[in-house]
CSV table of C-alpha atoms in Angstrom, one decimal:
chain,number,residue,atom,x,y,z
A,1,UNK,CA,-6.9,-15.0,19.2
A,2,UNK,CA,-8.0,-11.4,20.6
A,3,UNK,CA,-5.4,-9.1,20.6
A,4,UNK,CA,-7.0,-5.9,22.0
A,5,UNK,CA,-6.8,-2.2,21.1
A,6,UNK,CA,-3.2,-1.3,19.1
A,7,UNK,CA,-1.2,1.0,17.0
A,8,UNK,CA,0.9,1.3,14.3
A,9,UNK,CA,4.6,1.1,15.2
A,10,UNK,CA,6.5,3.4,13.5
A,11,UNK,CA,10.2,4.9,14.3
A,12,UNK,CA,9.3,7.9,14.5
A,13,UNK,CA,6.6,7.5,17.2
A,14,UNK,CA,8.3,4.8,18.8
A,15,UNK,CA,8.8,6.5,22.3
A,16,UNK,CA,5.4,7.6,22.3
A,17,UNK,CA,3.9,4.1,21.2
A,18,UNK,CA,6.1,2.8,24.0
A,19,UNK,CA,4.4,5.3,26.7
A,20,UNK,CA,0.3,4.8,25.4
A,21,UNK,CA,-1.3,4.0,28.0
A,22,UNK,CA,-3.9,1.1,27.2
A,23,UNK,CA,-2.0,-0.4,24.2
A,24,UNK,CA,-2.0,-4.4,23.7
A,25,UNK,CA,-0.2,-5.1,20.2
A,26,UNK,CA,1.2,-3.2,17.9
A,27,UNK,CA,1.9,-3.5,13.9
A,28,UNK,CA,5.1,-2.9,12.3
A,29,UNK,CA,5.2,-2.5,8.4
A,30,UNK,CA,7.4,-6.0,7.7
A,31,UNK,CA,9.3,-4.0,4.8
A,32,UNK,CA,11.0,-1.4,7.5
A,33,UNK,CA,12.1,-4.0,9.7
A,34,UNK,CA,15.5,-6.0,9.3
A,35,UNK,CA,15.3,-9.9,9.1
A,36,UNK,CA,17.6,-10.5,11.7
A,37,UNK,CA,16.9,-7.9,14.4
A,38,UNK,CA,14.7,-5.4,15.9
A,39,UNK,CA,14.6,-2.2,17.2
A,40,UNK,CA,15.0,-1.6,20.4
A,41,UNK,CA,11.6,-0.2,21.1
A,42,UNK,CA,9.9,-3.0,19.6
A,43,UNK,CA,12.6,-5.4,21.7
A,44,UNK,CA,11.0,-3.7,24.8
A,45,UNK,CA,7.5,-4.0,23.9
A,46,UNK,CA,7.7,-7.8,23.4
A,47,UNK,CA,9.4,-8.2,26.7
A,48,UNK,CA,6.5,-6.3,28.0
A,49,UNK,CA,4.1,-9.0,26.6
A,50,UNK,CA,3.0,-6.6,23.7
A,51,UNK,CA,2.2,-8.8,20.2
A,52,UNK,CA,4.4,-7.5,17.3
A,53,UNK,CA,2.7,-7.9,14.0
A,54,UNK,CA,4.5,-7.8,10.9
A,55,UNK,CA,2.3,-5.8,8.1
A,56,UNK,CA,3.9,-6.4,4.5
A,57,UNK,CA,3.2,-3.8,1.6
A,58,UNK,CA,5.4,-5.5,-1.6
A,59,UNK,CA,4.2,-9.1,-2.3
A,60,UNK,CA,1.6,-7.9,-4.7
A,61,UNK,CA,-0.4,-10.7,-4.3
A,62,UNK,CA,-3.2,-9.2,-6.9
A,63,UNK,CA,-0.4,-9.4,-9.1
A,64,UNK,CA,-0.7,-11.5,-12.2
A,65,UNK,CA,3.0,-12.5,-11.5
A,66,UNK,CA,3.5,-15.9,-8.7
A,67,UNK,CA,4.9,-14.1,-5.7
A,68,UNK,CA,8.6,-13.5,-5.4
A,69,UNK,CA,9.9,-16.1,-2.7
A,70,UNK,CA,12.8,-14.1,-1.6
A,71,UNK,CA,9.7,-11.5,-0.5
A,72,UNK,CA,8.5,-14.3,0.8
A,73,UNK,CA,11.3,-15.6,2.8
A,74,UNK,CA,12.0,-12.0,4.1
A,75,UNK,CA,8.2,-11.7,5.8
A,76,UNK,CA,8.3,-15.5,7.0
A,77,UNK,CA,12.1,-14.6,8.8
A,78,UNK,CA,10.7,-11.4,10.1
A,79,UNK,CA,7.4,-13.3,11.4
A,80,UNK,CA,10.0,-16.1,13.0
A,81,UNK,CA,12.0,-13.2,14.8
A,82,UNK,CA,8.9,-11.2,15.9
A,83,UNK,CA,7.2,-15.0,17.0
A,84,UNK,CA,3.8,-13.3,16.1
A,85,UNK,CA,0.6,-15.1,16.1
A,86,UNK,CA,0.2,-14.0,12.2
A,87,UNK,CA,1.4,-11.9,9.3
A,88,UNK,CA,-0.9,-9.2,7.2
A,89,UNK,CA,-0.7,-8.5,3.4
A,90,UNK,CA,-2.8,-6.7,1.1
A,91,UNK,CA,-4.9,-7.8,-1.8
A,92,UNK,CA,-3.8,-5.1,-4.4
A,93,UNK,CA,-1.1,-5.4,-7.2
A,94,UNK,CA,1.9,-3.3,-7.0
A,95,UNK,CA,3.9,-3.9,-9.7
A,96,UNK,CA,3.3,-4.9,-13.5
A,97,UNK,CA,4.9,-6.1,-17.0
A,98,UNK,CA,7.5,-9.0,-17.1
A,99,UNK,CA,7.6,-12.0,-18.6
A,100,UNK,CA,4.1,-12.8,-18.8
A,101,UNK,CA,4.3,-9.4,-20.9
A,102,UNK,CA,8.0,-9.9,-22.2
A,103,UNK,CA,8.2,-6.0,-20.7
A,104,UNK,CA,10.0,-4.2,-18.4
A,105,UNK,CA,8.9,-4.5,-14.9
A,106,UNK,CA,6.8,-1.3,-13.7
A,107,UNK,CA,7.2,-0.5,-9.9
A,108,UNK,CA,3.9,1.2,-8.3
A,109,UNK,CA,5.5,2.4,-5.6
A,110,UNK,CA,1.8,1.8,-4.2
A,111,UNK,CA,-1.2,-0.3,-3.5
A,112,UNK,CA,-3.6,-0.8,-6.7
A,113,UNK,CA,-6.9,-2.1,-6.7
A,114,UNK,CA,-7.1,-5.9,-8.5
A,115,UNK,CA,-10.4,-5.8,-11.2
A,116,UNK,CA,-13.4,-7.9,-9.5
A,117,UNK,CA,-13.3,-10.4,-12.0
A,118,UNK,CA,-13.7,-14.3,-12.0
A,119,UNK,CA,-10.1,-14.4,-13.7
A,120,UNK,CA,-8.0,-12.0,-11.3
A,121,UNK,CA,-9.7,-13.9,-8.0
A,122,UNK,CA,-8.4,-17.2,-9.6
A,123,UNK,CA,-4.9,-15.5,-9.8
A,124,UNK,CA,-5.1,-13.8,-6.5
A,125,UNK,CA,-6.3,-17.2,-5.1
A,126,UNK,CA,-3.5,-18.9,-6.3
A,127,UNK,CA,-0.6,-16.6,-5.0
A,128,UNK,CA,-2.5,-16.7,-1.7
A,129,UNK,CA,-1.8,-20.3,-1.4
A,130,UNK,CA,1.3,-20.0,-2.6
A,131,UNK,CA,2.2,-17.7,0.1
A,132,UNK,CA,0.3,-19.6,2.5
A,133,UNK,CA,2.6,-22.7,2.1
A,134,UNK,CA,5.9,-20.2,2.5
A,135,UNK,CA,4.7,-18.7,5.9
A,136,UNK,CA,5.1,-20.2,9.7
A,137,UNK,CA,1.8,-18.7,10.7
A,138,UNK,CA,-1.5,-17.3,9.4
A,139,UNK,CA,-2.5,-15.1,6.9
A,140,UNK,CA,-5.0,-12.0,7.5
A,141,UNK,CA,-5.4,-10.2,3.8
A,142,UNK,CA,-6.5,-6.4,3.9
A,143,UNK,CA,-9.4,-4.6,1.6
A,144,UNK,CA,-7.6,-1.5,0.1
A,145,UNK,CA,-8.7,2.2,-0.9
A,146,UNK,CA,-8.6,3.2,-4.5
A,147,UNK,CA,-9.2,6.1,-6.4
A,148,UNK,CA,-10.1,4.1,-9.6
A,149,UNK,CA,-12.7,1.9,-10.5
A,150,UNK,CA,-11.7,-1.3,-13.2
A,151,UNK,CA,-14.0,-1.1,-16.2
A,152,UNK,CA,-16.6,-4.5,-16.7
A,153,UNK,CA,-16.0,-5.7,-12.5
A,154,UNK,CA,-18.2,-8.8,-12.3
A,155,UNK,CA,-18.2,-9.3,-8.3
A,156,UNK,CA,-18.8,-6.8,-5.5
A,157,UNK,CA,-16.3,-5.8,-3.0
A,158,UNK,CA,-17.8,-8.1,-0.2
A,159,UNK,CA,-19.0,-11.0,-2.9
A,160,UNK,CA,-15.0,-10.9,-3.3
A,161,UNK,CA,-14.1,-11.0,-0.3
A,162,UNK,CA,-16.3,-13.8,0.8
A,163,UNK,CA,-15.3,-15.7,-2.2
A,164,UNK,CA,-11.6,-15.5,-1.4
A,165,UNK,CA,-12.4,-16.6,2.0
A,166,UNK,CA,-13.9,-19.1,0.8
A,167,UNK,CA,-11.6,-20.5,-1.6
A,168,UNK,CA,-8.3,-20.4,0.2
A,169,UNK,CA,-9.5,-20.0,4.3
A,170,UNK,CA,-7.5,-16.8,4.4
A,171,UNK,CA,-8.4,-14.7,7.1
A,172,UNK,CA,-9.3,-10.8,6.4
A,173,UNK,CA,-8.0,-7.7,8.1
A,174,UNK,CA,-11.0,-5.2,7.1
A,175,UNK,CA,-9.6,-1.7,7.2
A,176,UNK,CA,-13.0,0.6,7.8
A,177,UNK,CA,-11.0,3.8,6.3
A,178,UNK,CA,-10.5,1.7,3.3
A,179,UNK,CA,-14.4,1.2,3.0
A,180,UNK,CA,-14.9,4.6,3.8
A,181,UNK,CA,-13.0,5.7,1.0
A,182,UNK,CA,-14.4,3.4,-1.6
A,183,UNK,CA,-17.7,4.9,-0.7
A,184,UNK,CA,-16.6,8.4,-1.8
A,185,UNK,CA,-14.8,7.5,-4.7
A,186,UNK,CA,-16.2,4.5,-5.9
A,187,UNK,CA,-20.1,5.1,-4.6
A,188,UNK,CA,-19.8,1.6,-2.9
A,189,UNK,CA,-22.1,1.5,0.3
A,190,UNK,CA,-19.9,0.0,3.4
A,191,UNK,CA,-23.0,-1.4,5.0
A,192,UNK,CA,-23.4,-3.5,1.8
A,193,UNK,CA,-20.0,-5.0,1.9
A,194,UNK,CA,-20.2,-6.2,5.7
A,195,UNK,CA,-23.3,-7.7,5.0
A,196,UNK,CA,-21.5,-9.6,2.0
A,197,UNK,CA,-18.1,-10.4,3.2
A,198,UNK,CA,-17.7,-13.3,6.3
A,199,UNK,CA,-17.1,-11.3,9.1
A,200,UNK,CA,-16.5,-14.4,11.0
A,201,UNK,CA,-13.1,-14.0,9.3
A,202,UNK,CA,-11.8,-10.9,10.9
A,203,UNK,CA,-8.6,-11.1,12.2
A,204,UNK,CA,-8.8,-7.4,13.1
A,205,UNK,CA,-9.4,-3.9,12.3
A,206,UNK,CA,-7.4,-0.6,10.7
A,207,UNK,CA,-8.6,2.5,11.4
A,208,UNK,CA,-7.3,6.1,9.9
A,209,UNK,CA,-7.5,9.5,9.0
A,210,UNK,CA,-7.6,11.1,5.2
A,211,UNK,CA,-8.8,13.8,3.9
A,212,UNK,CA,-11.6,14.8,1.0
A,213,UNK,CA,-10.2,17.3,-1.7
A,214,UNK,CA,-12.0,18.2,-4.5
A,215,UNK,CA,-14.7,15.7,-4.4
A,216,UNK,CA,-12.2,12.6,-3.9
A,217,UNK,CA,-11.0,11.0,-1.0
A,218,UNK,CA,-7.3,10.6,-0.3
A,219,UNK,CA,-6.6,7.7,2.6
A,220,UNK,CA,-3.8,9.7,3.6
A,221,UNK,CA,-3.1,8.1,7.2
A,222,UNK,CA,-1.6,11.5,7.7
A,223,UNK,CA,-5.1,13.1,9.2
A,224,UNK,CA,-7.0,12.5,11.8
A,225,UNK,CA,-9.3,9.8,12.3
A,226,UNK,CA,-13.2,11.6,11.0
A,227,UNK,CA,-16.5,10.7,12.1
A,228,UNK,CA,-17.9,9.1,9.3
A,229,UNK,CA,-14.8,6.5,9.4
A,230,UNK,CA,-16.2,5.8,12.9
A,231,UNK,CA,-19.8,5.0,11.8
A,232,UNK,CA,-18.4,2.4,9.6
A,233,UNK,CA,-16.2,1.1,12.8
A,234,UNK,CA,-19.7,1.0,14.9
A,235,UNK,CA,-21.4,-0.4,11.5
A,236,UNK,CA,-18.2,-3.8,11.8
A,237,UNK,CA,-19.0,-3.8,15.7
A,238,UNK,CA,-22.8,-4.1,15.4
A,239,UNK,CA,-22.2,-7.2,13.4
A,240,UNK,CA,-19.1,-8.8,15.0
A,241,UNK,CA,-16.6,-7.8,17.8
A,242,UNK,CA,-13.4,-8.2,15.8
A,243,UNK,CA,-10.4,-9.6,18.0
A,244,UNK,CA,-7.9,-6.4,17.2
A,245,UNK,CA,-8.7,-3.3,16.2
A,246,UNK,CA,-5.4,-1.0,15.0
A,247,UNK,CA,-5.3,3.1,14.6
A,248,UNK,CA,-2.5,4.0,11.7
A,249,UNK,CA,-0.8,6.9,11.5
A,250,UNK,CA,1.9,7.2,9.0
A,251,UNK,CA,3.0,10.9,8.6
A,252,UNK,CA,2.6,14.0,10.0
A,253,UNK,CA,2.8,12.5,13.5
A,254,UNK,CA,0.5,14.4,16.5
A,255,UNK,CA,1.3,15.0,20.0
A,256,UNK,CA,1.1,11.7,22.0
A,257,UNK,CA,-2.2,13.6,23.3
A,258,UNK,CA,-3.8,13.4,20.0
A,259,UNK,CA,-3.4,10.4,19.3
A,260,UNK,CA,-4.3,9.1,22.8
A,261,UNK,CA,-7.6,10.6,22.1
A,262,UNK,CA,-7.8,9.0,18.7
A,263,UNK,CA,-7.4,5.6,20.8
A,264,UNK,CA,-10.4,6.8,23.4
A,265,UNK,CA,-12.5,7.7,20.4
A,266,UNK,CA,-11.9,4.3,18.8
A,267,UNK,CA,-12.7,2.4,22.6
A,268,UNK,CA,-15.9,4.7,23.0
A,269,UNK,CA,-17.3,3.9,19.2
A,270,UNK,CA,-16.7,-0.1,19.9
A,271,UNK,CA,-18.5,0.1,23.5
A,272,UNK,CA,-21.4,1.8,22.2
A,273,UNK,CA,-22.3,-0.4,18.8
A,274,UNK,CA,-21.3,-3.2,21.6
A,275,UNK,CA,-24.6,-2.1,23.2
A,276,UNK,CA,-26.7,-0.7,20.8
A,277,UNK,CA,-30.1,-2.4,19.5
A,278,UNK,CA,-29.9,-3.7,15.7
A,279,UNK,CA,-32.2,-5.8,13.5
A,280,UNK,CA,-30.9,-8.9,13.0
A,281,UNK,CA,-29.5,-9.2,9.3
A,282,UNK,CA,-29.5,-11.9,7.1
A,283,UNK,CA,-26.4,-12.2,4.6
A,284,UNK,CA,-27.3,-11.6,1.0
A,285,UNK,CA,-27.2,-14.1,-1.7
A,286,UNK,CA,-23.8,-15.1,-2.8
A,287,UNK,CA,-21.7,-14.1,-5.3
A,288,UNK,CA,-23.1,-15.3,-9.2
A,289,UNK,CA,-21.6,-18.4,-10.2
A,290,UNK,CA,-18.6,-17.7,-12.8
A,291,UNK,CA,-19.3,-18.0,-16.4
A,292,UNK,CA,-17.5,-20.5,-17.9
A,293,UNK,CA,-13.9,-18.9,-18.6
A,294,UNK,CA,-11.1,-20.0,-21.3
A,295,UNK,CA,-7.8,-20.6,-19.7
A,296,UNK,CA,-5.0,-17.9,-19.4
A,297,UNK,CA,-6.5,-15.9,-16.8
A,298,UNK,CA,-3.1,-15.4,-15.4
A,299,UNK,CA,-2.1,-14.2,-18.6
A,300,UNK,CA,-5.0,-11.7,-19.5
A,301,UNK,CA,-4.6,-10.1,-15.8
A,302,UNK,CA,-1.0,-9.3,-16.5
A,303,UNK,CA,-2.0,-7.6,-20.1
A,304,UNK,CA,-4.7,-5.9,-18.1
A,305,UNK,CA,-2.5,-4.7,-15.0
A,306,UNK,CA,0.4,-3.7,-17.2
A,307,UNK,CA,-1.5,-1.4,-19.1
A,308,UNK,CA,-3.5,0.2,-16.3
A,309,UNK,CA,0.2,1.0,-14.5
A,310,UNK,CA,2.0,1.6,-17.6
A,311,UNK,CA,-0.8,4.7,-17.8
A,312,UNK,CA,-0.2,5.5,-14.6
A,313,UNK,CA,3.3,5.8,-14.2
A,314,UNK,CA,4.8,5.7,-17.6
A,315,UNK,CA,2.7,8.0,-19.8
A,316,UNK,CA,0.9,5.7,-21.7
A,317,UNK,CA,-2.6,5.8,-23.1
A,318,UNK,CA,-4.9,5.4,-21.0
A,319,UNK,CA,-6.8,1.5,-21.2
A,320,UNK,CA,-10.4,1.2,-22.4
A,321,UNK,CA,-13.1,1.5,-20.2
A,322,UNK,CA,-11.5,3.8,-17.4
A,323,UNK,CA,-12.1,7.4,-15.8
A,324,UNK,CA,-9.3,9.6,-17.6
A,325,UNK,CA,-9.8,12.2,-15.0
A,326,UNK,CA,-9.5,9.7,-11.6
A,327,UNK,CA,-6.7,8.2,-13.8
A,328,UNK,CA,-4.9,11.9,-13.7
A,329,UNK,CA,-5.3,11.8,-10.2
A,330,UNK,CA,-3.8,8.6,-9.4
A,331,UNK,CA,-1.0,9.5,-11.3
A,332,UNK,CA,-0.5,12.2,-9.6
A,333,UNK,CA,-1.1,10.6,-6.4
A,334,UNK,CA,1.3,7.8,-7.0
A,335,UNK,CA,4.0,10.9,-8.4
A,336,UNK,CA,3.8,12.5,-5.2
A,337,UNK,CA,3.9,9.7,-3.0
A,338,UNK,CA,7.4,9.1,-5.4
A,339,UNK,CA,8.8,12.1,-4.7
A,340,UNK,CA,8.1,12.3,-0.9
A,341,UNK,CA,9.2,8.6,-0.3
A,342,UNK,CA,12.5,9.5,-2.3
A,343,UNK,CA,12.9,12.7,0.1
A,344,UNK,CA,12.7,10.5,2.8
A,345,UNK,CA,15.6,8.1,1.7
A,346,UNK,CA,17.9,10.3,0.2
A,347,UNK,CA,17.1,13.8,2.0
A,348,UNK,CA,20.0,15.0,0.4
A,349,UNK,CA,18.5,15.8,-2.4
A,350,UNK,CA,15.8,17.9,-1.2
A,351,UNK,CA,18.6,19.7,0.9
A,352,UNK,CA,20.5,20.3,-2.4
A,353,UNK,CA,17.8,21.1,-4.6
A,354,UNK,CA,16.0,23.4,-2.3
A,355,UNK,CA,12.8,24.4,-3.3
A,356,UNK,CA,13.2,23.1,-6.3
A,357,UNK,CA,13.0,19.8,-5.4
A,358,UNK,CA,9.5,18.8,-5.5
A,359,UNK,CA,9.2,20.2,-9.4
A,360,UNK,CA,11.9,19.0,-10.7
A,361,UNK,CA,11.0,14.7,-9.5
A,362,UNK,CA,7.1,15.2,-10.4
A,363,UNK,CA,9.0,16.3,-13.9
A,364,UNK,CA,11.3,13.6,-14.2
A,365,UNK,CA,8.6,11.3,-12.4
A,366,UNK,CA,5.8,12.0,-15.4
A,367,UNK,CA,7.3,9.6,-18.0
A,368,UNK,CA,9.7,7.3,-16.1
A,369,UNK,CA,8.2,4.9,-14.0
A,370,UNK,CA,10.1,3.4,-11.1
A,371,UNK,CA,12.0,-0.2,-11.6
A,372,UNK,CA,13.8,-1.2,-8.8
A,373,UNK,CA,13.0,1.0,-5.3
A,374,UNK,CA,13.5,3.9,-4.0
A,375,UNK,CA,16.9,4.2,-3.0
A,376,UNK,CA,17.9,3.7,-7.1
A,377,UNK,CA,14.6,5.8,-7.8
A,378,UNK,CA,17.1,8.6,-6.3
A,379,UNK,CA,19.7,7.5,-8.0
A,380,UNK,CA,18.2,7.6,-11.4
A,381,UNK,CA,16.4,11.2,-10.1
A,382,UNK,CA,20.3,12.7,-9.8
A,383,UNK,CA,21.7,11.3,-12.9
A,384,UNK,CA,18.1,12.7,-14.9
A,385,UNK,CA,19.5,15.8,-13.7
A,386,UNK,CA,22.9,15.8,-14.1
A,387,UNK,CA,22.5,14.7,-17.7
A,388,UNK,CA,20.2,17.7,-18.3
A,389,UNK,CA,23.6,20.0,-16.5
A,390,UNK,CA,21.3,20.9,-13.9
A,391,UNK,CA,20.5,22.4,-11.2
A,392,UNK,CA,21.9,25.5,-12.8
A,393,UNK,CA,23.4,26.8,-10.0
A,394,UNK,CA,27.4,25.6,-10.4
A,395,UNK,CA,28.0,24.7,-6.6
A,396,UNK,CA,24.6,23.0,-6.3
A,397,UNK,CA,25.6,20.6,-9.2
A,398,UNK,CA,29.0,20.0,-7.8
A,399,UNK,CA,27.4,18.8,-4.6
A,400,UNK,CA,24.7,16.7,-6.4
A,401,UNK,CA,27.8,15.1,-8.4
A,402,UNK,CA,29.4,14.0,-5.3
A,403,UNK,CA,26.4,12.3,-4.0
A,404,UNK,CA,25.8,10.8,-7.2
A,405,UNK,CA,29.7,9.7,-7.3
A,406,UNK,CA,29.3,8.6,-3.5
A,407,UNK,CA,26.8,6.4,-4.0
A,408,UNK,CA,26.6,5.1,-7.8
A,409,UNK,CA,30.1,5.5,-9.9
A,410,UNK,CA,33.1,7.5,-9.4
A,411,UNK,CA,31.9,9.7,-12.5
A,412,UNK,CA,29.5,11.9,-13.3
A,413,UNK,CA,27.1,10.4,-16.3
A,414,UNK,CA,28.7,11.4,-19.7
A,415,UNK,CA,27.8,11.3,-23.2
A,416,UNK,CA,27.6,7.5,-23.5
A,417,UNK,CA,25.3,7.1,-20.0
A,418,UNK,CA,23.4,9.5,-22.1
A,419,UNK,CA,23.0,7.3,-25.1
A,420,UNK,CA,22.4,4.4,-22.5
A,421,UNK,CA,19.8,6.5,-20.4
A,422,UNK,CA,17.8,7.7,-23.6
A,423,UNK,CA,17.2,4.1,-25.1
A,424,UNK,CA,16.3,2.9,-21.6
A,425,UNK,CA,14.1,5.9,-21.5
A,426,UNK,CA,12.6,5.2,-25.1
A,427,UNK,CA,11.9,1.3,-24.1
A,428,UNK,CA,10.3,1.7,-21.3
A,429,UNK,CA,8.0,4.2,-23.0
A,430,UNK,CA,7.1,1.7,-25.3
């Protein structure tokens, strides 16, 4: 299946994805798109004969949890409406605690790196075929960035990816930024996990733009592509030539110029490692073989996951084993993503709160994690608020109170939803 050179769809750049010159698919992140239509703009595109694939960010099939099948009925209808060839996922976890816990269920709001181990590959195996058996078409899994390494990791990144291949015939969408990334903030060489992982099993390619602050890399999607991102595109092509390869942009959009050019760049780095002399490379020794394991590996990852996010997003200690100071920077990260998600589904608030805005969620953000999305994340941000009689400013708080009323109860939260709000507040602390 070759797809060609393609971009990530987004609403905001539809008209400008629609007039690219040179564009063959594009991907569409399966959460944004509605289950029993499309947008227009991608409606034109397929008539066109441009491939729409649908790119899914909330299974959390790292998860210790079996995936949700109403998540998994939502991708397979959006798959069926877009007739794609396949659907992408993401091996990461992105949300912890629940039953296997008996906790409350912690939202990421984010991708999360699963630990290299024997027992969260048997887990992340087992939700892949899972999800397998719930979809119409193939399967591509992507590698994602982190900014934290898991303490005792018994497999390399490429040792297991091959292994997952291996195991469940999944095929692999290798995002280069992503490799990038983990080379900056985990030290882990990109030529190394190639080498390792089947590249055979490339169903395509992400490339993007981040940014380095402060010694860290941040795979913001939100920057231009850089060069050393393209060596480790011309590093993939030396070995294989993948069937797609895909340039995301998620925020703070470019001139269609711009990102034309990011596109020639992409072409002109594939042509050339196309062409260019390399020593032929013989894979490396496969992964060890896994030391004989007791069972309850589903249940150890959840312990393990839970208290990593619970840290993250929840103020709790931090787990054994782990950089404190990258673990203050993912929370962070995940904070600010929180807060400019929420401004982007309720931009209300940012219009009443002013300036203030951005404060006052990473506040209320520090020690209560996210439980149900974003649109209630808002929700729960206004009523943290009006519980505390803010924003000071009378006419502010008025208006605040009649979004809150408008879209959650026809009164403001009173004594009792205090009471209610503070024990919820004091389990989920727990």
């Amino acid at each position: 299946m070759k797809l060609g050179i393609g971009i990530g769809w987004r609403p905001e750049i539809a008209d400008t994805v629609e007039a690219l010159p040179g564009i063959d698919w594009v991907e569409a992140v399966a959460e944004n798109l509605c289950a029993d239509h499309l947008p227009e703009s991608l409606v034109r595109l397929r008539e066109r004969g441009v491939t729409v694939v649908p790119h899914g960010v909330s299974l959390g099939l790292g998860g210790a949890e079996r995936p949700d099948p109403g998540r998994l009925a939502g991708l397979a209808a959006r798959a069926e409406l877009l007739g794609t060839p396949l659907v992408t996922e993401h091996i990461a976890f992105v949300r912890a605690g629940g039953p296997l816990t008996s906790s409350p269920v912690l939202e990421a709001g984010h991708l999360l790196p699963v630990p290299r181990t024997w027992d969260a590959l048997d887990v992340l195996c087992e939700n892949v075929r899972i999800a397998q058996d719930s979809l119409p078409v193939p399967l591509a899994l992507e590698n994602i960035a982190a900014l934290i390494s898991w303490p005792g990791e018994e497999l390399s990144e490429g040792q297991f990816l091959a292994e997952l291949v291996e195991r469940t015939g999944v095929r692999l969408l290798i995002d280069v930024a992503n490799l990038h990334t983990n080379h900056v903030n985990r030290g882990e060489d990109p030529a190394t996990a190639l080498d390792e992982l089947p590249v055979e099993a490339i169903a395509y390619v992400h490339v993007a733009g981040g940014i380095e602050k402060d010694g860290v890399w941040h795979d913001t999607h939100a920057h231009p592509v850089t060069r050393p991102v393209l060596d480790v595109l011309s590093e993939l092509r030396s070995r294989v030539d993948p069937p797609g390869v895909l340039l995301e942009r998620d925020d703070d959009f470019p001139p269609a110029e711009e990102l034309a050019g990011e596109l020639t760049a992409i072409r002109g780095t594939l042509a050339a490692a196309s062409t260019a002399h390399r020593e032929d490379r013989q894979r490396p020794a496969g992964p060890p073989e896994p030391v004989v394991r007791p069972s309850g590996g589903r249940d150890r990852t959840a312990v393990a996951q839970t208290a990593l996010l619970s840290s993250l997003v929840a103020g709790a200690p931090a787990p054994d084993g782990f950089d404190h100071r990258r673990l203050e920077v993912q929370s962070r990260a995940l904070a600010a993503k929180r807060a400019d998600v929420v401004a982007e589904v309720a931009p209300e608030l940012p219009g009443i709160l002013g300036d203030g805005y951005r404060g006052a969620f990473l506040a209320y953000a520090r020690n209560r994690p996210m439980s149900a999305g974003y649109r209630r994340d808002a929700l729960d941000f206004a009523e943290h608020l009006l519980i505390a009689d803010r924003p000071s400013d009378e006419a502010a708080r008025r208006r605040l109170t009649r979004w809150w009323q408008d879209r959650a109860a026809p009164r403001p939260p009173r004594r009792m939803t205090r009471l209610v709000h503070a024990a919820r507040t004091a389990l989920l602390g727990r």
